[in-house]
Amino acid sequence: MSGIRALARRLELSIGTVSRALNGRPDVNPATRDRVLNAAREMGYRPNQSGRALRHGRTSTVGLVMETGNPSTLGGDSFFMWLVDALQEELAVAGLDLVILPCHSADDPIAFLERQVARRAVDALIISATRRQDARIAYLAGSDTPFVALGRSETPGDYAWIDLDFETVARESVERLAALGHRRIAVAVPQGDANLAHLYLRGYRAAVAALGLPDDPALVLRTSASENGGVEVAQAILAMDPRPTAVMLGHEMMAIGLYSTLERAGLRPGADLSVVGFRQNPQLGFLSPSLACFRLDLGELGRALGRSVVDVLASPAGLKPGRLIWPMGFEPGPSMEPPPL
Amino acid sequence: MSGIRALARRLELSIGTVSRALNGRPDVNPATRDRVLNAAREMGYRPNQSGRALRHGRTSTVGLVMETGNPSTLGGDSFFMWLVDALQEELAVAGLDLVILPCHSADDPIAFLERQVARRAVDALIISATRRQDARIAYLAGSDTPFVALGRSETPGDYAWIDLDFETVARESVERLAALGHRRIAVAVPQGDANLAHLYLRGYRAAVAALGLPDDPALVLRTSASENGGVEVAQAILAMDPRPTAVMLGHEMMAIGLYSTLERAGLRPGADLSVVGFRQNPQLGFLSPSLACFRLDLGELGRALGRSVVDVLASPAGLKPGRLIWPMGFEPGPSMEPPPL
DNA sequence: GGTAGCGTCGGAAACGTTTACGGTGGTGGT
DNA sequence: ACCACCACCGTAAACGTTTCCGACGCTACC
């Protein structure tokens, strides 16, 4: 109806000329170009996405896969909300659109990716919350679909990824707690095969061994990646004897449940149990006493992720894919104190 | 490359026949059909989305607009996570795909919608978190794009919507609190023009007037739609004299901040201040004492939303669009008690 | 004055599908 | 033996866009 044909007819031009004018080709009279652009604006013309994609062989759209149905392993629910913003902005400067593709966690993730890839509705994919062994990466690396993984994996293959430096975060957490005098330090990570949890534990264990701290398996807690997981962490710690004097949280949302359970038990975070966590969600600022944490700026991460996607799409296949280990700065807070007594 | 042409060549059939076989048309030999289907499976053939969309004039995709950059007015961030699941499932039975379109709240929402509509990358749109005066609805109702609004609006126009019955929720909250003996009842809603907040306040005021309770403007609190908003609510209530004996929360996440602030002040939800709220997020079960609330099953809502979209797409333009006011059941909890003394 | 060059434009093919239409061969009936 | 009919399949057009190619008119130059 309101395609380029109608526009051409109305201007008494050929559709070829109109298309060239719209796309800023040089071989069109400036006066004609203005006439076309004005008419296009007036008629509210927008090129049909399907036609353009069909002609170009690409859609100029990248898909961000979002697992639904269970809390995201990485950083809680609002993760996408804050990440997507900057990501979209960064992709826009390269002329790319962003869509979020919801993938039910109960469904087969490979089949889901396969569908997205084969139908060619997106040019590239972004997956997140990578597992230690991740079949999605194995599949995508074997296909010819450009993709970027938010999080690395032990699955072999050449692919671009950006991962949080959770190993350093955990190591430095132990060191900072130990410097305050803590020796029995508990650690909590989401259960499951998430690679982030693995890295966090690896950093924890390395630091504990290096500093000669007690290496008690009971100090390692695996709970759900949510507020409720924090409740479980607190309950487990309260039941321990001897009780650890500090805990490190490998998931943001755990802090909420931990705080409320501690306070209900008459204990204060910081004074009675030191807590050091990780934070990416601006909304978590309400915690009091405020949480000592390693802080991730999801805006910066989103921009880096966008640039990585653009790079992958621009680079000829076979070029070495970009990899990035994302550092995070420590933000002190009164939830960390020397151990009582 | 691996289009229907290659498939046809390999099978020594015409692409027309292959297409008919794949689409289950009757006029194709069953033996041939099997041959085609087997070869398609073997080659991993998937119809190109762009080609099909171009031919059909529709994309079989619906877009769910997600505002990013600020917490969603309706139900916090995890809202989409839990809604999308069932929505997607329901759309799938009608052969529709779902994508989430992130829209930065700082950008012009009309321009965003206009882009989505004109490029014809989706057949229908879903918008949520409707405002009392909502320019998006005015725009979409004036265009020819099928859409469903999650939430109604005072903006005139014929369009399909599903809205939570927050007016009844608020009215019943007041009545239940009054039945326990409460008279000074505070109410908290997100600031801004969200229609849900308006409905909630309307129900509150109607019940307060009907029951002859004190109608003090200071009892109406407007805070941010987040945990931090709950902190503000608690601080405001603690500063009041006379202090209300109960508070109703028009946003889910407020309960978290409210609880923690109350407990830090040495008050217990329920015993010292009755709280009745609203809950849709399964993860909020960690609150203790558990929250008396009106509960929304986002799965059911998502399914209804999906059906509504399918209806809108199937119904000839001009048919009366479906509208639905979504009731919510009350779930008792120890956060509601008779007022102290 | 012919021709090369340039600026500008129209024509047409192509992307991958679907589908209306027509054609083929075979079967059945009269 | 002819015709009608059916089952099956190939042909081609169409969706909206971009882009290659060629054509046209004009200027400038030899």
XYZ file of C-alpha atoms in Angstrom, chain A residues 172-327:
156
model
C 39.785 -10.277 46.666
C 36.722 -10.747 48.847
C 38.524 -13.400 50.848
C 41.632 -11.261 51.089
C 39.733 -8.226 52.297
C 37.870 -10.246 54.894
C 41.049 -11.941 56.012
C 42.756 -8.564 56.330
C 40.045 -7.587 58.783
C 40.782 -10.685 60.818
C 38.189 -13.130 59.543
C 39.216 -16.749 59.232
C 36.060 -18.803 58.919
C 34.501 -17.364 55.781
C 31.404 -18.887 54.246
C 30.601 -18.568 50.570
C 27.257 -18.870 48.821
C 26.684 -19.489 45.148
C 23.653 -20.413 43.084
C 23.250 -24.110 42.619
C 23.532 -25.425 39.121
C 26.174 -25.463 36.457
C 26.563 -21.714 36.027
C 30.129 -20.908 35.143
C 30.050 -17.764 37.227
C 29.432 -19.822 40.337
C 32.304 -22.057 39.384
C 34.659 -19.116 38.925
C 33.559 -17.608 42.204
C 34.273 -20.801 44.070
C 37.594 -21.217 42.344
C 38.681 -17.771 43.429
C 37.450 -18.461 46.933
C 39.324 -21.721 47.215
C 42.513 -20.304 45.785
C 42.528 -17.457 48.275
C 41.597 -19.670 51.201
C 44.453 -22.001 50.350
C 46.919 -19.177 49.794
C 46.082 -17.555 53.105
C 45.958 -20.787 55.042
C 42.380 -20.285 56.151
C 40.267 -23.220 57.268
C 39.025 -25.122 54.253
C 35.786 -26.607 55.508
C 33.389 -27.961 52.864
C 30.514 -26.969 55.102
C 31.424 -23.342 54.450
C 30.386 -23.670 50.831
C 26.653 -23.129 50.423
C 24.632 -23.717 47.312
C 21.196 -22.181 47.256
C 18.730 -20.759 44.805
C 19.621 -17.577 42.981
C 17.081 -15.349 44.634
C 16.067 -13.550 47.802
C 14.975 -16.875 49.125
C 18.443 -18.243 48.570
C 19.685 -15.570 50.931
C 17.237 -16.778 53.541
C 18.630 -20.264 53.173
C 22.159 -18.959 53.482
C 21.347 -17.140 56.691
C 19.597 -20.147 58.180
C 22.492 -22.405 57.305
C 25.011 -20.037 58.841
C 22.961 -19.573 61.996
C 22.906 -23.333 62.412
C 26.655 -23.760 62.076
C 28.942 -24.402 64.993
C 31.459 -22.855 64.990
C 29.692 -20.113 63.169
C 31.575 -18.348 60.377
C 32.204 -14.674 60.998
C 31.766 -13.630 57.388
C 29.972 -14.660 54.255
C 30.516 -13.832 50.604
C 27.529 -13.808 48.300
C 27.902 -14.921 44.709
C 24.503 -13.611 43.737
C 23.067 -10.193 44.149
C 19.575 -10.991 45.330
C 20.771 -13.189 48.161
C 21.690 -10.100 50.128
C 18.041 -9.159 50.593
C 16.983 -12.445 52.109
C 20.164 -12.683 54.143
C 19.724 -9.240 55.659
C 16.118 -9.754 56.629
C 16.731 -13.172 58.138
C 19.732 -11.967 60.107
C 17.859 -9.013 61.522
C 14.911 -11.127 62.462
C 17.351 -13.314 64.404
C 18.603 -10.242 66.216
C 21.898 -10.049 64.366
C 23.217 -7.080 62.499
C 25.016 -7.412 59.170
C 28.496 -6.098 59.726
C 28.647 -6.152 63.473
C 27.616 -9.789 63.906
C 28.279 -11.228 60.480
C 30.336 -9.538 57.820
C 28.820 -9.659 54.376
C 30.472 -8.901 51.101
C 28.568 -9.320 47.902
C 28.131 -8.281 44.388
C 25.832 -5.680 43.034
C 24.681 -4.556 39.658
C 21.153 -3.466 40.334
C 20.785 0.204 41.218
C 17.692 -0.625 43.196
C 19.649 -2.520 45.792
C 20.814 0.686 47.382
C 18.099 0.472 49.999
C 19.956 -2.121 52.031
C 21.071 -0.885 55.411
C 23.781 -1.072 56.533
C 24.790 -0.692 52.950
C 26.439 -3.664 51.385
C 30.159 -3.876 50.847
C 30.307 -5.220 47.345
C 31.974 -5.478 44.032
C 30.011 -3.351 41.719
C 29.152 -3.861 38.098
C 27.973 -1.054 35.904
C 25.509 -2.749 33.615
C 25.505 0.265 31.357
C 29.181 -0.028 30.604
C 28.874 -3.759 30.225
C 26.002 -3.320 27.812
C 27.987 -0.942 25.682
C 30.942 -3.307 25.577
C 28.618 -6.119 24.665
C 27.172 -4.065 21.854
C 30.595 -3.252 20.491
C 31.503 -6.904 20.631
C 28.462 -7.833 18.590
C 29.264 -5.178 16.028
C 32.813 -6.464 15.814
C 31.712 -10.016 15.321
C 29.331 -9.015 12.556
C 31.939 -6.873 10.844
C 34.840 -9.221 11.092
C 35.312 -11.790 8.374
C 34.720 -15.306 9.600
C 37.926 -16.851 10.751
C 39.237 -13.767 12.471
C 40.106 -14.247 16.087
C 37.049 -13.427 18.144
C 37.282 -10.843 20.887
C 37.330 -11.917 24.482
C 37.089 -9.756 27.528
C 37.309 -10.380 31.231
C 35.374 -7.650 32.910
C 36.931 -6.206 36.068
